[in-house]
């Protein structure tokens, strides 16, 4: 059954790395999704800029973000279209918040509201614009020079085609679906609305994702679906970790199941496949035991001709293998 089940998964791009996952899946109550790269494509693009001097803003932001690997950073670098980058000194990454560094004698801070608050940079007239960008689902980066804001950059990341339908099917099957992200509440809500996910846990620092999973595990078994370097601890912590195969190697290494295609329909299929496989295993166990419990005493009592007994033994194995193969016909 396991061989047939894994084979069926493999055909659909579902790689089951840990066999136990098949058994655990039937107990799952809650499915938690990372946002960026899991529900969304993870290739954000700059879609809105608000600044008095857009060229200077992009030149500063592009030079800074060149030093960061974050997807939003890449979007900004691409948009800035710089041929020559400014010199950045003392560059540092503030995980889950943004970046800081010096250009000339100015201190540049780029990141979210939390980073601005931490540096006592007031948002002033930008506040309303930020809310507008975020309500459209754009992750908004604030660019500040010393304590003064130069402008804001809105980055949007489109939802994957199949995310909506996958989440709908999971909701219909009665699972509790949750989205978790380092992004803020407004952006998270906007994306959650597009995919009709019930619950949102926003503003989670990278190192806290696995803690949130642990809390959710108090009310039942949890699947976590993620793609990023940040997601590896949560993938390990969850009862079943499903890694997006188009994501980072570190996430793939941490997953119990890997979805080679990156589509969330794979989550629905993994759950259905695991249930079907496990049911077949149970049926096989029943028939194998039942058969032997009845037939062995008969044989001992001398009521069965040894040749017939031999045949019956073979038939028992064939029935189990046949039943396992019937699994192939199941719709997942
Ligand atoms: P996610 O869970 O969506 O992948 P992260 O925890 O990586 O988010 O980051 C959270 C937030 O921190 C981002 O939405 C962004 O606002 C800000 N941020 C992170 N890295 C950068 C960066 N290099 N430049 C600007 N902002 C950043
Ligand atoms: Mg991600």
mmCIF file of C-alpha atoms and ligand atoms in Angstrom:
data_model
loop_
_atom_site.group_PDB
_atom_site.id
_atom_site.type_symbol
_atom_site.label_atom_id
_atom_site.label_comp_id
_atom_site.label_asym_id
_atom_site.label_seq_id
_atom_site.Cartn_x
_atom_site.Cartn_y
_atom_site.Cartn_z
ATOM 1 C CA UNK A 1 0.000 0.000 0.000
ATOM 2 C CA UNK A 2 2.787 2.399 0.920
ATOM 3 C CA UNK A 3 4.596 1.692 -2.324
ATOM 4 C CA UNK A 4 1.449 2.192 -4.387
ATOM 5 C CA UNK A 5 0.571 5.323 -2.396
ATOM 6 C CA UNK A 6 4.030 6.887 -2.767
ATOM 7 C CA UNK A 7 4.000 6.025 -6.465
ATOM 8 C CA UNK A 8 0.653 7.758 -6.931
ATOM 9 C CA UNK A 9 1.997 10.770 -5.072
ATOM 10 C CA UNK A 10 5.172 10.859 -7.143
ATOM 11 C CA UNK A 11 3.136 10.931 -10.360
ATOM 12 C CA UNK A 12 1.440 14.081 -9.118
ATOM 13 C CA UNK A 13 4.676 15.668 -7.942
ATOM 14 C CA UNK A 14 4.130 14.814 -4.279
ATOM 15 C CA UNK A 15 7.287 13.362 -2.749
ATOM 16 C CA UNK A 16 6.705 11.637 0.564
ATOM 17 C CA UNK A 17 10.035 11.748 2.366
ATOM 18 C CA UNK A 18 8.820 10.301 5.669
ATOM 19 C CA UNK A 19 6.429 7.346 5.586
ATOM 20 C CA UNK A 20 4.990 8.247 9.002
ATOM 21 C CA UNK A 21 3.464 11.330 7.448
ATOM 22 C CA UNK A 22 0.826 9.097 5.817
ATOM 23 C CA UNK A 23 -0.269 7.893 9.221
ATOM 24 C CA UNK A 24 -0.197 11.305 10.885
ATOM 25 C CA UNK A 25 -2.188 13.011 8.144
ATOM 26 C CA UNK A 26 -5.469 11.394 9.131
ATOM 27 C CA UNK A 27 -5.315 13.140 12.538
ATOM 28 C CA UNK A 28 -4.785 16.611 11.121
ATOM 29 C CA UNK A 29 -7.179 19.371 12.198
ATOM 30 C CA UNK A 30 -5.344 22.555 11.286
ATOM 31 C CA UNK A 31 -3.378 23.619 8.222
ATOM 32 C CA UNK A 32 -1.094 26.620 8.512
ATOM 33 C CA UNK A 33 0.261 28.348 5.401
ATOM 34 C CA UNK A 34 3.151 30.733 5.107
ATOM 35 C CA UNK A 35 2.197 33.715 2.933
ATOM 36 C CA UNK A 36 5.111 34.772 0.753
ATOM 37 C CA UNK A 37 6.170 32.087 -1.716
ATOM 38 C CA UNK A 38 3.588 29.600 -0.462
ATOM 39 C CA UNK A 39 0.172 31.207 -1.005
ATOM 40 C CA UNK A 40 1.668 33.889 -3.239
ATOM 41 C CA UNK A 41 4.155 33.443 -6.064
ATOM 42 C CA UNK A 42 6.926 34.939 -3.955
ATOM 43 C CA UNK A 43 8.208 37.090 -6.783
ATOM 44 C CA UNK A 44 7.069 40.527 -5.691
ATOM 45 C CA UNK A 45 7.176 43.549 -7.961
ATOM 46 C CA UNK A 46 7.148 47.237 -7.185
ATOM 47 C CA UNK A 47 3.670 48.467 -8.025
ATOM 48 C CA UNK A 48 3.407 51.890 -6.356
ATOM 49 C CA UNK A 49 5.822 54.583 -5.268
ATOM 50 C CA UNK A 50 5.030 57.727 -3.365
ATOM 51 C CA UNK A 51 7.758 60.323 -3.029
ATOM 52 C CA UNK A 52 8.641 63.886 -3.965
ATOM 53 C CA UNK A 53 11.793 62.663 -5.670
ATOM 54 C CA UNK A 54 11.329 59.187 -7.035
ATOM 55 C CA UNK A 55 14.754 58.948 -8.697
ATOM 56 C CA UNK A 56 16.714 59.750 -5.571
ATOM 57 C CA UNK A 57 14.478 57.426 -3.581
ATOM 58 C CA UNK A 58 15.117 54.505 -5.927
ATOM 59 C CA UNK A 59 18.813 55.218 -6.173
ATOM 60 C CA UNK A 60 19.174 55.091 -2.382
ATOM 61 C CA UNK A 61 16.814 52.147 -1.886
ATOM 62 C CA UNK A 62 18.302 50.183 -4.805
ATOM 63 C CA UNK A 63 21.863 50.601 -3.521
ATOM 64 C CA UNK A 64 20.870 49.444 -0.050
ATOM 65 C CA UNK A 65 18.697 46.515 -1.092
ATOM 66 C CA UNK A 66 21.399 45.228 -3.461
ATOM 67 C CA UNK A 67 22.964 43.873 -0.270
ATOM 68 C CA UNK A 68 19.847 41.982 0.855
ATOM 69 C CA UNK A 69 18.556 38.630 -0.420
ATOM 70 C CA UNK A 70 14.936 39.239 0.618
ATOM 71 C CA UNK A 71 12.357 38.986 -2.207
ATOM 72 C CA UNK A 72 11.130 42.549 -1.576
ATOM 73 C CA UNK A 73 14.728 43.732 -1.793
ATOM 74 C CA UNK A 74 15.107 42.100 -5.201
ATOM 75 C CA UNK A 75 11.932 43.823 -6.408
ATOM 76 C CA UNK A 76 13.297 47.205 -5.370
ATOM 77 C CA UNK A 77 16.697 46.597 -6.992
ATOM 78 C CA UNK A 78 14.987 45.581 -10.221
ATOM 79 C CA UNK A 79 12.767 48.653 -10.239
ATOM 80 C CA UNK A 80 15.649 51.009 -9.465
ATOM 81 C CA UNK A 81 17.355 49.872 -12.679
ATOM 82 C CA UNK A 82 20.669 51.251 -11.442
ATOM 83 C CA UNK A 83 23.874 51.003 -13.395
ATOM 84 C CA UNK A 84 26.009 52.363 -10.607
ATOM 85 C CA UNK A 85 25.262 51.658 -6.999
ATOM 86 C CA UNK A 86 26.063 54.062 -4.200
ATOM 87 C CA UNK A 87 28.576 53.057 -1.548
ATOM 88 C CA UNK A 88 26.899 51.618 1.517
ATOM 89 C CA UNK A 89 28.735 51.348 4.851
ATOM 90 C CA UNK A 90 27.739 49.556 8.064
ATOM 91 C CA UNK A 91 25.010 47.620 6.295
ATOM 92 C CA UNK A 92 22.886 45.460 8.540
ATOM 93 C CA UNK A 93 19.778 43.344 8.189
ATOM 94 C CA UNK A 94 17.109 43.631 10.860
ATOM 95 C CA UNK A 95 15.401 40.247 10.482
ATOM 96 C CA UNK A 96 11.683 40.432 9.741
ATOM 97 C CA UNK A 97 11.815 44.232 9.643
ATOM 98 C CA UNK A 98 14.198 45.645 7.057
ATOM 99 C CA UNK A 99 17.693 46.978 6.501
ATOM 100 C CA UNK A 100 19.938 49.807 7.693
ATOM 101 C CA UNK A 101 23.199 51.328 6.556
ATOM 102 C CA UNK A 102 25.071 54.544 5.838
ATOM 103 C CA UNK A 103 25.294 56.298 2.499
ATOM 104 C CA UNK A 104 27.745 59.199 2.738
ATOM 105 C CA UNK A 105 27.103 60.727 6.139
ATOM 106 C CA UNK A 106 23.385 59.851 6.167
ATOM 107 C CA UNK A 107 21.877 56.941 8.007
ATOM 108 C CA UNK A 108 19.416 55.091 5.777
ATOM 109 C CA UNK A 109 16.623 52.948 7.211
ATOM 110 C CA UNK A 110 14.370 50.881 4.940
ATOM 111 C CA UNK A 111 11.650 48.593 6.181
ATOM 112 C CA UNK A 112 8.268 48.288 7.817
ATOM 113 C CA UNK A 113 6.478 50.433 10.403
ATOM 114 C CA UNK A 114 7.930 48.408 13.252
ATOM 115 C CA UNK A 115 11.442 49.292 12.108
ATOM 116 C CA UNK A 116 10.499 52.975 11.899
ATOM 117 C CA UNK A 117 9.007 52.867 15.405
ATOM 118 C CA UNK A 118 12.108 51.167 16.756
ATOM 119 C CA UNK A 119 14.196 54.000 15.294
ATOM 120 C CA UNK A 120 11.801 56.745 16.417
ATOM 121 C CA UNK A 121 11.102 57.847 12.855
ATOM 122 C CA UNK A 122 7.666 59.421 12.628
ATOM 123 C CA UNK A 123 5.460 58.523 9.677
ATOM 124 C CA UNK A 124 3.628 61.866 9.577
ATOM 125 C CA UNK A 125 1.908 62.635 6.261
ATOM 126 C CA UNK A 126 2.919 59.237 4.871
ATOM 127 C CA UNK A 127 0.673 57.366 7.275
ATOM 128 C CA UNK A 128 -2.475 57.611 5.119
ATOM 129 C CA UNK A 129 -0.671 56.572 1.926
ATOM 130 C CA UNK A 130 0.833 53.582 3.695
ATOM 131 C CA UNK A 131 -2.633 52.439 4.810
ATOM 132 C CA UNK A 132 -3.879 52.830 1.216
ATOM 133 C CA UNK A 133 -1.032 50.756 -0.235
ATOM 134 C CA UNK A 134 -1.457 48.066 2.398
ATOM 135 C CA UNK A 135 -5.196 47.784 1.955
ATOM 136 C CA UNK A 136 -4.443 46.845 -1.651
ATOM 137 C CA UNK A 137 -2.302 44.000 -0.320
ATOM 138 C CA UNK A 138 1.008 45.726 -1.024
ATOM 139 C CA UNK A 139 3.894 45.208 1.358
ATOM 140 C CA UNK A 140 5.027 48.769 1.941
ATOM 141 C CA UNK A 141 8.635 49.681 2.509
ATOM 142 C CA UNK A 142 9.354 53.011 4.129
ATOM 143 C CA UNK A 143 12.626 54.680 3.143
ATOM 144 C CA UNK A 144 14.096 57.107 5.656
ATOM 145 C CA UNK A 145 17.209 59.285 5.585
ATOM 146 C CA UNK A 146 18.252 59.986 9.165
ATOM 147 C CA UNK A 147 14.868 60.704 10.810
ATOM 148 C CA UNK A 148 13.169 61.991 7.666
ATOM 149 C CA UNK A 149 11.045 59.863 5.389
ATOM 150 C CA UNK A 150 11.981 60.151 1.702
ATOM 151 C CA UNK A 151 9.123 58.057 0.395
ATOM 152 C CA UNK A 152 7.379 54.734 0.387
ATOM 153 C CA UNK A 153 7.535 51.792 -1.994
ATOM 154 C CA UNK A 154 4.604 49.390 -2.381
ATOM 155 C CA UNK A 155 5.435 45.893 -3.515
ATOM 156 C CA UNK A 156 2.812 43.374 -4.588
ATOM 157 C CA UNK A 157 3.035 39.669 -4.868
ATOM 158 C CA UNK A 158 0.312 37.844 -6.797
ATOM 159 C CA UNK A 159 -1.551 34.899 -5.364
ATOM 160 C CA UNK A 160 -0.765 31.579 -7.134
ATOM 161 C CA UNK A 161 -3.533 30.438 -9.482
ATOM 162 C CA UNK A 162 -4.479 27.346 -7.525
ATOM 163 C CA UNK A 163 -4.228 28.765 -3.983
ATOM 164 C CA UNK A 164 -7.880 29.875 -3.950
ATOM 165 C CA UNK A 165 -9.280 26.536 -5.055
ATOM 166 C CA UNK A 166 -6.991 24.516 -2.746
ATOM 167 C CA UNK A 167 -8.004 26.547 0.305
ATOM 168 C CA UNK A 168 -11.680 26.334 -0.657
ATOM 169 C CA UNK A 169 -11.468 22.533 -0.839
ATOM 170 C CA UNK A 170 -9.716 22.331 2.518
ATOM 171 C CA UNK A 171 -12.313 24.591 4.143
ATOM 172 C CA UNK A 172 -15.095 22.478 2.650
ATOM 173 C CA UNK A 173 -13.494 19.344 4.074
ATOM 174 C CA UNK A 174 -13.681 20.958 7.501
ATOM 175 C CA UNK A 175 -10.047 21.818 8.136
ATOM 176 C CA UNK A 176 -9.109 24.947 10.031
ATOM 177 C CA UNK A 177 -6.953 27.041 7.675
ATOM 178 C CA UNK A 178 -4.592 29.739 8.897
ATOM 179 C CA UNK A 179 -2.130 32.089 7.185
ATOM 180 C CA UNK A 180 1.040 33.107 9.022
ATOM 181 C CA UNK A 181 3.360 35.915 7.925
ATOM 182 C CA UNK A 182 5.937 38.441 8.981
ATOM 183 C CA UNK A 183 4.018 41.054 7.058
ATOM 184 C CA UNK A 184 1.606 43.328 8.897
ATOM 185 C CA UNK A 185 -2.079 42.785 9.626
ATOM 186 C CA UNK A 186 -3.455 44.969 6.806
ATOM 187 C CA UNK A 187 -1.443 43.360 4.009
ATOM 188 C CA UNK A 188 -2.083 39.914 5.461
ATOM 189 C CA UNK A 189 -5.845 40.579 5.635
ATOM 190 C CA UNK A 190 -5.922 41.769 2.020
ATOM 191 C CA UNK A 191 -4.216 38.576 0.788
ATOM 192 C CA UNK A 192 -6.284 36.354 3.105
ATOM 193 C CA UNK A 193 -9.449 37.891 1.649
ATOM 194 C CA UNK A 194 -8.327 37.020 -1.884
ATOM 195 C CA UNK A 195 -7.851 33.350 -1.002
ATOM 196 C CA UNK A 196 -10.703 33.239 1.554
ATOM 197 C CA UNK A 197 -8.587 31.942 4.374
ATOM 198 C CA UNK A 198 -10.300 32.063 7.765
ATOM 199 C CA UNK A 199 -7.604 33.159 10.146
ATOM 200 C CA UNK A 200 -4.505 35.310 9.971
ATOM 201 C CA UNK A 201 -1.483 35.458 12.244
ATOM 202 C CA UNK A 202 0.482 38.532 11.156
ATOM 203 C CA UNK A 203 3.715 40.250 12.256
ATOM 204 C CA UNK A 204 5.358 37.028 13.288
ATOM 205 C CA UNK A 205 9.124 37.330 13.509
ATOM 206 C CA UNK A 206 10.961 34.565 11.623
ATOM 207 C CA UNK A 207 12.089 32.804 14.792
ATOM 208 C CA UNK A 208 8.560 32.831 16.251
ATOM 209 C CA UNK A 209 6.794 30.854 13.524
ATOM 210 C CA UNK A 210 7.586 27.519 15.152
ATOM 211 C CA UNK A 211 6.379 28.829 18.537
ATOM 212 C CA UNK A 212 3.021 29.698 16.976
ATOM 213 C CA UNK A 213 2.809 26.184 15.545
ATOM 214 C CA UNK A 214 3.496 24.779 19.003
ATOM 215 C CA UNK A 215 0.613 26.830 20.449
ATOM 216 C CA UNK A 216 -1.755 25.590 17.743
ATOM 217 C CA UNK A 217 -0.723 22.000 18.446
ATOM 218 C CA UNK A 218 -2.424 22.275 21.843
ATOM 219 C CA UNK A 219 -5.752 21.935 20.044
ATOM 220 C CA UNK A 220 -4.797 19.159 17.606
ATOM 221 C CA UNK A 221 -2.367 17.999 14.968
ATOM 222 C CA UNK A 222 -1.020 20.661 12.646
ATOM 223 C CA UNK A 223 0.301 20.697 9.077
ATOM 224 C CA UNK A 224 2.596 23.580 8.174
ATOM 225 C CA UNK A 225 3.160 24.501 4.539
ATOM 226 C CA UNK A 226 6.149 26.726 3.795
ATOM 227 C CA UNK A 227 8.937 27.558 1.376
ATOM 228 C CA UNK A 228 11.475 29.883 2.978
ATOM 229 C CA UNK A 229 14.694 29.573 4.979
ATOM 230 C CA UNK A 230 12.669 31.086 7.827
ATOM 231 C CA UNK A 231 10.153 28.271 7.585
ATOM 232 C CA UNK A 232 12.475 25.339 8.313
ATOM 233 C CA UNK A 233 11.969 25.309 12.125
ATOM 234 C CA UNK A 234 8.171 25.480 11.712
ATOM 235 C CA UNK A 235 8.266 22.673 9.139
ATOM 236 C CA UNK A 236 10.118 20.547 11.698
ATOM 237 C CA UNK A 237 7.832 21.533 14.570
ATOM 238 C CA UNK A 238 4.569 20.737 12.767
ATOM 239 C CA UNK A 239 3.202 17.186 12.904
ATOM 240 C CA UNK A 240 3.582 17.130 9.145
ATOM 241 C CA UNK A 241 5.755 19.685 7.336
ATOM 242 C CA UNK A 242 4.935 20.229 3.679
ATOM 243 C CA UNK A 243 7.664 22.068 1.783
ATOM 244 C CA UNK A 244 7.104 23.885 -1.479
ATOM 245 C CA UNK A 245 9.535 22.317 -3.949
ATOM 246 C CA UNK A 246 10.108 25.586 -5.773
ATOM 247 C CA UNK A 247 11.277 27.124 -2.477
ATOM 248 C CA UNK A 248 14.608 27.088 -0.675
ATOM 249 C CA UNK A 249 16.738 23.955 -0.218
ATOM 250 C CA UNK A 250 16.666 24.426 3.539
ATOM 251 C CA UNK A 251 12.861 24.241 3.591
ATOM 252 C CA UNK A 252 12.843 21.191 1.288
ATOM 253 C CA UNK A 253 15.324 19.452 3.572
ATOM 254 C CA UNK A 254 13.054 20.127 6.570
ATOM 255 C CA UNK A 255 9.829 18.877 4.961
ATOM 256 C CA UNK A 256 8.201 15.475 5.475
ATOM 257 C CA UNK A 257 6.435 15.924 2.153
ATOM 258 C CA UNK A 258 7.675 17.995 -0.775
ATOM 259 C CA UNK A 259 5.365 19.434 -3.430
ATOM 260 C CA UNK A 260 7.523 19.504 -6.543
ATOM 261 C CA UNK A 261 5.061 21.637 -8.497
ATOM 262 C CA UNK A 262 4.628 24.304 -5.865
ATOM 263 C CA UNK A 263 0.840 24.356 -6.242
ATOM 264 C CA UNK A 264 -1.268 24.197 -3.078
ATOM 265 C CA UNK A 265 -3.572 21.638 -4.713
ATOM 266 C CA UNK A 266 -0.760 19.278 -3.676
ATOM 267 C CA UNK A 267 -1.758 19.845 -0.037
ATOM 268 C CA UNK A 268 -5.310 18.640 -0.750
ATOM 269 C CA UNK A 269 -3.947 15.672 -2.702
ATOM 270 C CA UNK A 270 -1.449 14.733 0.029
ATOM 271 C CA UNK A 271 -4.225 14.648 2.613
ATOM 272 C CA UNK A 272 -6.557 12.598 0.422
ATOM 273 C CA UNK A 273 -3.793 10.254 -0.678
ATOM 274 C CA UNK A 274 -2.644 9.641 2.886
ATOM 275 C CA UNK A 275 -6.178 8.836 4.010
ATOM 276 C CA UNK A 276 -6.767 6.457 1.099
ATOM 277 C CA UNK A 277 -3.416 4.735 1.669
ATOM 278 C CA UNK A 278 -4.008 4.343 5.369
ATOM 279 C CA UNK A 279 -7.492 2.899 4.802
ATOM 280 C CA UNK A 280 -6.066 0.333 2.416
ATOM 281 C CA UNK A 281 -3.438 -0.652 4.984
ATOM 282 C CA UNK A 282 -6.190 -1.141 7.563
ATOM 283 C CA UNK A 283 -8.313 -3.254 5.192
ATOM 284 C CA UNK A 284 -5.294 -5.377 4.350
ATOM 285 C CA UNK A 285 -4.480 -5.928 7.997
ATOM 286 C CA UNK A 286 -8.044 -6.953 8.667
ATOM 287 C CA UNK A 287 -8.181 -9.451 5.802
ATOM 288 C CA UNK A 288 -4.742 -10.904 6.497
ATOM 289 C CA UNK A 289 -5.568 -11.480 10.156
ATOM 290 C CA UNK A 290 -9.106 -12.667 9.561
ATOM 291 C CA UNK A 291 -7.936 -15.153 6.998
ATOM 292 C CA UNK A 292 -5.210 -16.572 9.187
ATOM 293 C CA UNK A 293 -7.302 -16.612 12.350
ATOM 294 C CA UNK A 294 -9.883 -18.756 10.549
ATOM 295 C CA UNK A 295 -7.617 -20.855 8.359
ATOM 296 C CA UNK A 296 -4.756 -21.758 10.729
ATOM 297 C CA UNK A 297 -6.977 -23.493 13.347
ATOM 298 C CA UNK A 298 -8.685 -25.393 10.504
ATOM 299 C CA UNK A 299 -5.305 -26.510 9.231
ATOM 300 C CA UNK A 300 -4.136 -27.525 12.711
ATOM 301 C CA UNK A 301 -7.307 -29.545 13.183
ATOM 302 C CA UNK A 302 -6.321 -31.407 10.020
ATOM 303 C CA UNK A 303 -9.427 -30.235 8.181
ATOM 304 C CA UNK A 304 -7.458 -28.744 5.307
ATOM 305 C CA UNK A 305 -5.472 -30.666 2.746
ATOM 306 C CA UNK A 306 -1.849 -29.316 2.810
ATOM 307 C CA UNK A 307 -1.941 -28.547 -0.904
ATOM 308 C CA UNK A 308 -5.109 -26.495 -0.467
ATOM 309 C CA UNK A 309 -3.546 -24.773 2.569
ATOM 310 C CA UNK A 310 -0.502 -23.847 0.494
ATOM 311 C CA UNK A 311 -2.756 -22.404 -2.197
ATOM 312 C CA UNK A 312 -4.829 -20.543 0.380
ATOM 313 C CA UNK A 313 -1.673 -19.000 1.833
ATOM 314 C CA UNK A 314 -0.675 -17.696 -1.589
ATOM 315 C CA UNK A 315 -4.201 -16.411 -2.202
ATOM 316 C CA UNK A 316 -4.052 -14.452 1.046
ATOM 317 C CA UNK A 317 -0.939 -12.632 -0.160
ATOM 318 C CA UNK A 318 -2.442 -12.043 -3.579
ATOM 319 C CA UNK A 319 -5.606 -10.554 -2.084
ATOM 320 C CA UNK A 320 -3.556 -8.101 -0.026
ATOM 321 C CA UNK A 321 -1.436 -7.049 -2.992
ATOM 322 C CA UNK A 322 -4.520 -6.770 -5.196
ATOM 323 C CA UNK A 323 -6.270 -4.606 -2.639
ATOM 324 C CA UNK A 324 -3.184 -2.390 -2.409
ATOM 325 C CA UNK A 325 -3.270 -2.026 -6.171
ATOM 326 C CA UNK A 326 -6.953 -1.075 -6.082
ATOM 327 C CA UNK A 327 -5.728 2.090 -4.380
ATOM 328 C CA UNK A 328 -4.652 3.281 -7.823
ATOM 329 C CA UNK A 329 -8.289 3.703 -8.811
ATOM 330 C CA UNK A 330 -9.029 6.101 -5.935
ATOM 331 C CA UNK A 331 -9.632 9.735 -6.774
ATOM 332 C CA UNK A 332 -7.328 11.983 -4.806
HETATM 333 P P1 LIG B 1 7.361 36.975 5.164
HETATM 334 O O1 LIG B 1 6.841 36.134 6.282
HETATM 335 O O2 LIG B 1 6.235 37.631 4.406
HETATM 336 O O3 LIG B 1 8.296 36.224 4.231
HETATM 337 P P2 LIG B 1 9.589 38.426 6.552
HETATM 338 O O4 LIG B 1 9.506 37.956 7.968
HETATM 339 O O5 LIG B 1 10.714 37.927 5.734
HETATM 340 O O6 LIG B 1 8.167 38.243 5.797
HETATM 341 O O7 LIG B 1 9.670 40.033 6.558
HETATM 342 C C1 LIG B 1 8.678 40.775 7.206
HETATM 343 C C2 LIG B 1 8.658 42.207 6.735
HETATM 344 O O8 LIG B 1 9.896 42.887 7.015
HETATM 345 C C3 LIG B 1 8.469 42.374 5.247
HETATM 346 O O9 LIG B 1 7.117 42.293 4.895
HETATM 347 C C4 LIG B 1 9.058 43.760 5.008
HETATM 348 O O10 LIG B 1 8.110 44.754 5.338
HETATM 349 C C5 LIG B 1 10.196 43.843 5.999
HETATM 350 N N1 LIG B 1 11.483 43.504 5.371
HETATM 351 C C6 LIG B 1 12.147 42.344 5.459
HETATM 352 N N2 LIG B 1 13.306 42.394 4.764
HETATM 353 C C7 LIG B 1 13.362 43.607 4.184
HETATM 354 C C8 LIG B 1 14.298 44.278 3.327
HETATM 355 N N3 LIG B 1 15.417 43.705 2.885
HETATM 356 N N4 LIG B 1 14.008 45.546 2.948
HETATM 357 C C9 LIG B 1 12.898 46.132 3.378
HETATM 358 N N5 LIG B 1 11.970 45.573 4.177
HETATM 359 C C10 LIG B 1 12.190 44.333 4.586
HETATM 360 MG MG1 LIG B 2 7.670 32.296 2.434
#
